[in-house]
């Protein structure tokens, strides 16, 4: 039984350490992650019993709105730390079951795979002469997943009825906004450890369909790019794949954000490409613009921050931005050079991106 594997001591300890390491905000019960271990020690026997009996009831998630770089907000659902712990334990066992069967062209939320790997594969397709991209944007994917269809897909591989029942409860646990709980009829709220895996399980059907058709594609979560040789082929692929996504998967393609275009005119995971015969990876102009605006915001004289606080915020943002964009591309950025003077800021403790590049070189180009 999968529930017994999920509730094994080894798996639970691994899940607990992962949740503690990830930290994160509290849920609707306001319990901080620092109290999780003590809470589990005090209540584990009761928790284990109701989990095995199938009577455990997850708490609603707490709605959090995160501003999107290009405007609007991304809606996150933050589970309680207890539910994050249980979801993490489930995700670890199901990842072991599902991940080996996922497509080699899928990179998001998977062990030992990264956005840089996805960009590398996309670059290879362009180098081979596939100089048109079918850029497919799924409209509010995490909010639109059909619960019944997802549970049907899971039931094909999972025979443990208690586990299936628990996953459905997590899907329908509801969202608390201003003290009022709204029942979830569709979607897998972003913010919990289980959501990324469930999204890959849903979109694995798309991957398998694209593989069967012989397409050259790269998918990272709900970002999917298909590379073809001509615009005519691209338009044909866009129409047929849109029909499959909307007709078979019951998801919605955002036609305003999707397009058939040249790869160097599109953005993929914050990156783009040069248009030469030997393509090179470059940071998308929108990403550079957002980075500059964020630096201006942190360093603005209008905000009454101390210098130490500003440097702390800059270090956190820049190193995080490096981890996303990697060091190979921004270490000698003239933007950073103009915005931040090296000698002065080094003396104040500001991290050197050039120094990190020398020790953590990532040869993507």
CSV table of N, CA and C in Angstrom, one decimal, residues 61-147:
chain,number,residue,atom,x,y,z
A,61,UNK,N,-6.5,26.4,2.3
A,61,UNK,CA,-5.2,27.1,2.0
A,61,UNK,C,-5.4,28.6,2.2
A,62,UNK,N,-4.4,29.3,2.5
A,62,UNK,CA,-4.5,30.7,2.7
A,62,UNK,C,-4.1,31.4,1.4
A,63,UNK,N,-5.0,32.2,0.9
A,63,UNK,CA,-4.8,32.9,-0.3
A,63,UNK,C,-3.7,34.0,-0.2
A,64,UNK,N,-2.8,34.0,-1.1
A,64,UNK,CA,-1.7,35.0,-1.1
A,64,UNK,C,-1.6,35.5,-2.6
A,65,UNK,N,-1.6,36.8,-2.8
A,65,UNK,CA,-1.4,37.4,-4.1
A,65,UNK,C,0.0,37.9,-4.3
A,66,UNK,N,0.7,37.4,-5.3
A,66,UNK,CA,2.0,37.8,-5.6
A,66,UNK,C,2.0,38.6,-6.9
A,67,UNK,N,2.5,39.8,-6.9
A,67,UNK,CA,2.5,40.6,-8.1
A,67,UNK,C,3.3,40.0,-9.2
A,68,UNK,N,2.8,40.0,-10.4
A,68,UNK,CA,3.5,39.5,-11.6
A,68,UNK,C,4.4,40.6,-12.2
A,69,UNK,N,5.6,40.2,-12.7
A,69,UNK,CA,6.5,41.3,-13.2
A,69,UNK,C,5.8,42.1,-14.3
A,70,UNK,N,5.0,41.5,-15.1
A,70,UNK,CA,4.4,42.2,-16.3
A,70,UNK,C,3.0,42.7,-15.9
A,71,UNK,N,2.7,42.7,-14.6
A,71,UNK,CA,1.4,43.3,-14.2
A,71,UNK,C,0.4,42.1,-13.8
A,72,UNK,N,-0.6,42.5,-13.0
A,72,UNK,CA,-1.5,41.5,-12.5
A,72,UNK,C,-0.9,40.8,-11.3
A,73,UNK,N,-1.6,39.7,-10.9
A,73,UNK,CA,-1.1,39.0,-9.7
A,73,UNK,C,-1.2,37.5,-10.0
A,74,UNK,N,-0.3,36.8,-9.3
A,74,UNK,CA,-0.3,35.3,-9.3
A,74,UNK,C,-0.9,34.9,-8.0
A,75,UNK,N,-1.9,34.1,-8.0
A,75,UNK,CA,-2.6,33.6,-6.8
A,75,UNK,C,-2.0,32.3,-6.3
A,76,UNK,N,-1.5,32.4,-5.1
A,76,UNK,CA,-0.9,31.2,-4.4
A,76,UNK,C,-1.9,30.8,-3.3
A,77,UNK,N,-1.9,29.5,-3.0
A,77,UNK,CA,-2.6,28.9,-1.9
A,77,UNK,C,-1.6,28.3,-1.0
A,78,UNK,N,-1.5,28.9,0.2
A,78,UNK,CA,-0.5,28.4,1.2
A,78,UNK,C,-1.1,27.4,2.2
A,79,UNK,N,-0.8,26.1,2.1
A,79,UNK,CA,-1.3,25.2,3.1
A,79,UNK,C,-0.7,25.4,4.4
A,80,UNK,N,-1.3,24.9,5.5
A,80,UNK,CA,-0.7,24.9,6.8
A,80,UNK,C,0.6,24.1,6.7
A,81,UNK,N,1.5,24.3,7.7
A,81,UNK,CA,2.8,23.6,7.6
A,81,UNK,C,2.5,22.1,7.8
A,82,UNK,N,1.5,21.7,8.6
A,82,UNK,CA,1.2,20.3,8.8
A,82,UNK,C,0.8,19.7,7.4
A,83,UNK,N,-0.1,20.4,6.7
A,83,UNK,CA,-0.5,19.9,5.4
A,83,UNK,C,0.7,19.9,4.4
A,84,UNK,N,1.6,20.9,4.5
A,84,UNK,CA,2.8,20.9,3.6
A,84,UNK,C,3.6,19.7,3.9
A,85,UNK,N,3.7,19.3,5.2
A,85,UNK,CA,4.5,18.1,5.6
A,85,UNK,C,3.9,16.8,5.0
A,86,UNK,N,2.6,16.7,5.1
A,86,UNK,CA,1.9,15.5,4.5
A,86,UNK,C,2.0,15.5,3.0
A,87,UNK,N,1.7,16.7,2.4
A,87,UNK,CA,1.9,16.7,0.9
A,87,UNK,C,3.3,16.4,0.5
A,88,UNK,N,4.3,16.9,1.2
A,88,UNK,CA,5.6,16.5,0.8
A,88,UNK,C,5.9,15.1,0.9
A,89,UNK,N,5.4,14.4,1.9
A,89,UNK,CA,5.6,13.0,2.1
A,89,UNK,C,4.9,12.2,0.9
A,90,UNK,N,3.7,12.7,0.5
A,90,UNK,CA,3.0,12.1,-0.7
A,90,UNK,C,3.8,12.3,-1.9
A,91,UNK,N,4.3,13.5,-2.1
A,91,UNK,CA,5.0,13.9,-3.4
A,91,UNK,C,6.2,13.1,-3.5
A,92,UNK,N,7.0,12.8,-2.4
A,92,UNK,CA,8.2,12.1,-2.5
A,92,UNK,C,8.0,10.6,-3.1
A,93,UNK,N,6.9,10.0,-2.6
A,93,UNK,CA,6.6,8.6,-3.0
A,93,UNK,C,6.1,8.6,-4.4
A,94,UNK,N,5.2,9.5,-4.7
A,94,UNK,CA,4.6,9.6,-6.1
A,94,UNK,C,5.7,10.0,-7.1
A,95,UNK,N,6.6,10.8,-6.7
A,95,UNK,CA,7.7,11.2,-7.7
A,95,UNK,C,8.5,10.0,-8.0
A,96,UNK,N,8.8,9.1,-7.0
A,96,UNK,CA,9.5,7.9,-7.3
A,96,UNK,C,8.7,7.0,-8.3
A,97,UNK,N,7.4,7.0,-8.2
A,97,UNK,CA,6.5,6.2,-9.0
A,97,UNK,C,6.4,6.8,-10.4
A,98,UNK,N,6.2,8.1,-10.5
A,98,UNK,CA,5.9,8.7,-11.8
A,98,UNK,C,7.1,9.3,-12.6
A,99,UNK,N,8.0,9.9,-11.9
A,99,UNK,CA,9.1,10.6,-12.6
A,99,UNK,C,9.8,9.8,-13.7
A,100,UNK,N,10.1,8.5,-13.4
A,100,UNK,CA,10.9,7.7,-14.4
A,100,UNK,C,10.1,7.6,-15.7
A,101,UNK,N,8.8,7.8,-15.7
A,101,UNK,CA,8.0,7.6,-16.9
A,101,UNK,C,7.7,8.9,-17.6
A,102,UNK,N,8.1,10.0,-17.0
A,102,UNK,CA,7.9,11.3,-17.7
A,102,UNK,C,8.8,11.5,-18.9
A,103,UNK,N,8.4,12.4,-19.7
A,103,UNK,CA,9.2,12.7,-21.0
A,103,UNK,C,10.5,13.3,-20.7
A,104,UNK,N,11.5,12.9,-21.5
A,104,UNK,CA,12.8,13.5,-21.4
A,104,UNK,C,12.8,15.0,-21.8
A,105,UNK,N,11.7,15.5,-22.4
A,105,UNK,CA,11.6,16.9,-22.8
A,105,UNK,C,10.9,17.7,-21.8
A,106,UNK,N,10.6,17.2,-20.6
A,106,UNK,CA,9.9,17.9,-19.5
A,106,UNK,C,11.0,18.2,-18.5
A,107,UNK,N,11.0,19.5,-18.0
A,107,UNK,CA,12.1,19.9,-17.1
A,107,UNK,C,11.6,20.5,-15.8
A,108,UNK,N,10.4,21.0,-15.8
A,108,UNK,CA,10.0,21.7,-14.6
A,108,UNK,C,9.6,20.8,-13.4
A,109,UNK,N,10.1,21.2,-12.2
A,109,UNK,CA,9.8,20.6,-11.0
A,109,UNK,C,10.1,19.1,-11.0
A,110,UNK,N,11.3,18.8,-11.5
A,110,UNK,CA,11.7,17.4,-11.6
A,110,UNK,C,13.1,17.3,-11.0
A,111,UNK,N,13.4,16.1,-10.4
A,111,UNK,CA,14.8,15.9,-9.8
A,111,UNK,C,15.9,16.0,-10.8
A,112,UNK,N,16.9,16.7,-10.5
A,112,UNK,CA,18.1,16.8,-11.3
A,112,UNK,C,17.9,17.4,-12.7
A,113,UNK,N,16.9,18.3,-12.8
A,113,UNK,CA,16.6,19.0,-14.1
A,113,UNK,C,16.3,20.4,-13.7
A,114,UNK,N,16.6,21.3,-14.7
A,114,UNK,CA,16.6,22.7,-14.4
A,114,UNK,C,16.1,23.5,-15.6
A,115,UNK,N,15.8,24.8,-15.4
A,115,UNK,CA,15.5,25.6,-16.5
A,115,UNK,C,16.7,25.7,-17.5
A,116,UNK,N,17.9,25.7,-17.0
A,116,UNK,CA,19.1,25.8,-17.9
A,116,UNK,C,19.1,24.6,-18.8
A,117,UNK,N,18.7,23.4,-18.3
A,117,UNK,CA,18.7,22.2,-19.2
A,117,UNK,C,17.7,22.4,-20.3
A,118,UNK,N,16.5,23.0,-20.0
A,118,UNK,CA,15.5,23.2,-21.0
A,118,UNK,C,16.0,24.2,-22.0
A,119,UNK,N,16.6,25.3,-21.6
A,119,UNK,CA,17.2,26.2,-22.6
A,119,UNK,C,18.2,25.6,-23.5
A,120,UNK,N,19.0,24.7,-22.9
A,120,UNK,CA,20.1,24.1,-23.7
A,120,UNK,C,19.5,23.2,-24.8
A,121,UNK,N,18.4,22.5,-24.5
A,121,UNK,CA,17.7,21.7,-25.5
A,121,UNK,C,17.1,22.5,-26.6
A,122,UNK,N,16.4,23.6,-26.1
A,122,UNK,CA,15.8,24.5,-27.1
A,122,UNK,C,16.9,25.1,-28.1
A,123,UNK,N,18.0,25.5,-27.5
A,123,UNK,CA,19.1,26.0,-28.3
A,123,UNK,C,19.6,25.0,-29.4
A,124,UNK,N,19.6,23.7,-28.9
A,124,UNK,CA,20.0,22.7,-29.9
A,124,UNK,C,19.1,22.5,-31.0
A,125,UNK,N,17.8,22.6,-30.8
A,125,UNK,CA,16.8,22.5,-31.8
A,125,UNK,C,17.0,23.7,-32.8
A,126,UNK,N,17.2,24.9,-32.3
A,126,UNK,CA,17.4,26.0,-33.2
A,126,UNK,C,18.7,25.8,-34.1
A,127,UNK,N,19.7,25.3,-33.4
A,127,UNK,CA,21.0,25.1,-34.2
A,127,UNK,C,20.8,24.1,-35.3
A,128,UNK,N,19.8,23.1,-35.1
A,128,UNK,CA,19.6,22.1,-36.1
A,128,UNK,C,18.7,22.7,-37.3
A,129,UNK,N,18.3,23.9,-37.2
A,129,UNK,CA,17.6,24.5,-38.3
A,129,UNK,C,16.1,24.7,-38.1
A,130,UNK,N,15.7,24.4,-36.8
A,130,UNK,CA,14.2,24.6,-36.5
A,130,UNK,C,14.1,26.0,-36.0
A,131,UNK,N,14.0,27.0,-36.9
A,131,UNK,CA,14.1,28.4,-36.6
A,131,UNK,C,12.7,29.1,-36.5
A,132,UNK,N,11.7,28.3,-36.3
A,132,UNK,CA,10.4,28.8,-35.9
A,132,UNK,C,9.9,28.1,-34.6
A,133,UNK,N,9.2,28.9,-33.8
A,133,UNK,CA,8.8,28.3,-32.5
A,133,UNK,C,7.3,28.4,-32.4
A,134,UNK,N,6.6,27.3,-31.9
A,134,UNK,CA,5.2,27.4,-31.6
A,134,UNK,C,5.2,27.5,-30.1
A,135,UNK,N,5.0,28.8,-29.6
A,135,UNK,CA,5.0,29.1,-28.2
A,135,UNK,C,3.6,29.1,-27.7
A,136,UNK,N,3.3,28.0,-26.8
A,136,UNK,CA,2.0,27.8,-26.3
A,136,UNK,C,1.9,28.2,-24.9
A,137,UNK,N,0.9,29.1,-24.6
A,137,UNK,CA,0.7,29.6,-23.2
A,137,UNK,C,-0.7,29.0,-22.8
A,138,UNK,N,-0.6,28.3,-21.7
A,138,UNK,CA,-1.8,27.8,-21.1
A,138,UNK,C,-2.5,28.8,-20.2
A,139,UNK,N,-3.7,29.1,-20.4
A,139,UNK,CA,-4.4,30.1,-19.6
A,139,UNK,C,-4.7,29.7,-18.2
A,140,UNK,N,-4.1,30.3,-17.2
A,140,UNK,CA,-4.4,30.0,-15.8
A,140,UNK,C,-4.4,28.5,-15.5
A,141,UNK,N,-3.3,27.9,-16.0
A,141,UNK,CA,-3.3,26.4,-15.9
A,141,UNK,C,-3.6,25.9,-14.5
A,142,UNK,N,-2.8,26.4,-13.5
A,142,UNK,CA,-2.9,25.8,-12.2
A,142,UNK,C,-4.3,26.0,-11.6
A,143,UNK,N,-5.1,27.0,-12.1
A,143,UNK,CA,-6.4,27.3,-11.6
A,143,UNK,C,-7.5,26.5,-12.4
A,144,UNK,N,-7.1,25.9,-13.5
A,144,UNK,CA,-8.1,25.3,-14.4
A,144,UNK,C,-8.1,23.8,-14.5
A,145,UNK,N,-7.2,23.1,-13.8
A,145,UNK,CA,-7.1,21.7,-13.9
A,145,UNK,C,-8.5,21.0,-13.5
A,146,UNK,N,-9.0,20.2,-14.3
A,146,UNK,CA,-10.3,19.5,-14.0
A,146,UNK,C,-10.0,18.4,-13.0
A,147,UNK,N,-10.6,18.5,-11.8
A,147,UNK,CA,-10.4,17.5,-10.7
A,147,UNK,C,-10.8,16.1,-11.1
